[in-house]
Amino acid sequence: MNQKDIIVIGVFLATSIYIVWNVFFRGINKVYLHYYKYSVPYIIGGIVISISAIGIVCDIAIDITGGTFFFASFVAGFALFLLGESNLAKYTNNEEKYSYFKSETIRFVKYAVILFIIIAIKMARHY
């Protein structure tokens, strides 16, 4: 591992921590945590994002296999996160935010599905 790898890991880790801290912990609306259609996808999405970020850093640092899987899981975590936000917007009758978050959720789900299909094809070709 050289200096470039250490810088890449540091920047990625700092960005991931910033995203998880600012968006997830500060952005969570504690008033609506009782609304399970908001809180469950939001919290699970944050956990998936955190685990995937750690997996990506480990992939960069020690060159483990499965880095693309962690990236696809990172995208799927954001899709869950946005699903929680869209459910909250629907619950609070904010149609503009609901339509925005719903379209973003669908876009992230499409990306995640494409990435998982690519991973499956690569695994099938490998064996």
Short mmCIF file of C-alpha atoms in Angstrom, two decimals, residues 28-84:
data_model
loop_
_atom_site.label_atom_id
_atom_site.label_comp_id
_atom_site.label_asym_id
_atom_site.label_seq_id
_atom_site.Cartn_x
_atom_site.Cartn_y
_atom_site.Cartn_z
CA ILE A 28 -33.36 11.82 10.93
CA ASN A 29 -36.64 13.31 11.99
CA LYS A 30 -36.97 12.09 15.56
CA VAL A 31 -40.57 13.27 15.81
CA TYR A 32 -41.68 10.68 13.26
CA LEU A 33 -39.68 7.68 14.48
CA HIS A 34 -42.93 6.06 15.61
CA TYR A 35 -43.96 5.87 11.93
CA TYR A 36 -42.40 2.51 11.04
CA LYS A 37 -42.63 2.98 7.25
CA TYR A 38 -40.22 5.88 7.74
CA SER A 39 -37.96 4.68 10.52
CA VAL A 40 -37.33 1.07 9.45
CA PRO A 41 -36.04 1.75 5.89
CA TYR A 42 -34.18 4.83 7.13
CA ILE A 43 -32.32 2.98 9.87
CA ILE A 44 -31.67 -0.16 7.79
CA GLY A 45 -30.43 2.03 4.93
CA GLY A 46 -28.01 3.78 7.28
CA ILE A 47 -26.71 0.46 8.57
CA VAL A 48 -26.26 -0.91 5.03
CA ILE A 49 -24.47 2.28 3.96
CA SER A 50 -22.14 2.11 6.96
CA ILE A 51 -21.26 -1.56 6.49
CA SER A 52 -20.77 -1.06 2.75
CA ALA A 53 -18.49 1.93 3.32
CA ILE A 54 -16.35 -0.14 5.67
CA GLY A 55 -16.30 -2.95 3.08
CA ILE A 56 -15.22 -0.57 0.32
CA VAL A 57 -12.41 0.80 2.50
CA CYS A 58 -11.28 -2.75 3.31
CA ASP A 59 -11.40 -3.60 -0.39
CA ILE A 60 -9.17 -0.64 -1.21
CA ALA A 61 -6.82 -1.25 1.71
CA ILE A 62 -6.27 -5.01 1.59
CA ASP A 63 -7.59 -5.82 -1.87
CA ILE A 64 -10.29 -8.28 -0.83
CA THR A 65 -12.70 -9.61 -3.40
CA GLY A 66 -16.21 -8.28 -3.51
CA GLY A 67 -15.58 -4.55 -3.81
CA THR A 68 -18.24 -4.23 -6.49
CA PHE A 69 -20.71 -6.01 -4.21
CA PHE A 70 -20.03 -3.48 -1.46
CA PHE A 71 -20.55 -0.63 -3.93
CA ALA A 72 -23.85 -2.12 -5.09
CA SER A 73 -24.88 -2.53 -1.45
CA PHE A 74 -23.94 1.12 -0.85
CA VAL A 75 -26.33 2.14 -3.64
CA ALA A 76 -29.04 -0.17 -2.27
CA GLY A 77 -28.59 1.42 1.17
CA PHE A 78 -29.19 4.85 -0.31
CA ALA A 79 -32.30 3.49 -2.03
CA LEU A 80 -33.64 2.31 1.36
CA PHE A 81 -32.72 5.65 2.89
CA LEU A 82 -34.62 7.53 0.17
CA LEU A 83 -37.58 5.16 0.51
CA GLY A 84 -37.86 6.14 4.17
#
